[in-house]
Amino acid sequence: MQHFLYILHSKSTNTYYTGETHNVKERIS
């Protein structure tokens, strides 16, 4: 199974979060 890269942008903090989809829950929680 491939892990796709993702980029998230938080408008409230104007910060970008990058990582892989299998880490999404860990990174966003």
mmCIF file of C-alpha atoms in Angstrom:
data_model
loop_
_atom_site.group_PDB
_atom_site.id
_atom_site.type_symbol
_atom_site.label_atom_id
_atom_site.label_comp_id
_atom_site.label_asym_id
_atom_site.label_seq_id
_atom_site.Cartn_x
_atom_site.Cartn_y
_atom_site.Cartn_z
ATOM 1 C CA MET A 1 0.000 0.000 0.000
ATOM 2 C CA GLN A 2 1.363 3.386 -0.992
ATOM 3 C CA HIS A 3 1.602 6.255 1.460
ATOM 4 C CA PHE A 4 0.707 9.489 -0.278
ATOM 5 C CA LEU A 5 2.308 12.751 0.718
ATOM 6 C CA TYR A 6 0.048 15.450 2.052
ATOM 7 C CA ILE A 7 0.330 19.132 2.842
ATOM 8 C CA LEU A 8 -1.926 20.772 5.412
ATOM 9 C CA HIS A 9 -2.200 24.464 6.062
ATOM 10 C CA SER A 10 -3.475 25.881 9.327
ATOM 11 C CA LYS A 11 -4.911 29.337 8.685
ATOM 12 C CA SER A 12 -5.104 30.130 12.395
ATOM 13 C CA THR A 13 -1.365 29.678 12.902
ATOM 14 C CA ASN A 14 -0.330 30.210 9.268
ATOM 15 C CA THR A 15 1.695 27.017 9.516
ATOM 16 C CA TYR A 16 2.225 24.225 7.011
ATOM 17 C CA TYR A 17 2.320 20.587 8.089
ATOM 18 C CA THR A 18 3.805 17.997 5.757
ATOM 19 C CA GLY A 19 4.047 14.259 6.070
ATOM 20 C CA GLU A 20 2.540 11.017 4.837
ATOM 21 C CA THR A 21 -1.059 9.888 4.947
ATOM 22 C CA HIS A 22 -0.392 7.103 7.436
ATOM 23 C CA ASN A 23 0.680 9.773 9.932
ATOM 24 C CA VAL A 24 -2.330 12.064 9.465
ATOM 25 C CA LYS A 25 -4.170 11.074 12.639
ATOM 26 C CA GLU A 26 -0.989 11.376 14.680
ATOM 27 C CA ARG A 27 -0.044 14.757 13.258
ATOM 28 C CA ILE A 28 -3.502 16.374 13.390
ATOM 29 C CA SER A 29 -4.789 14.990 16.678
#
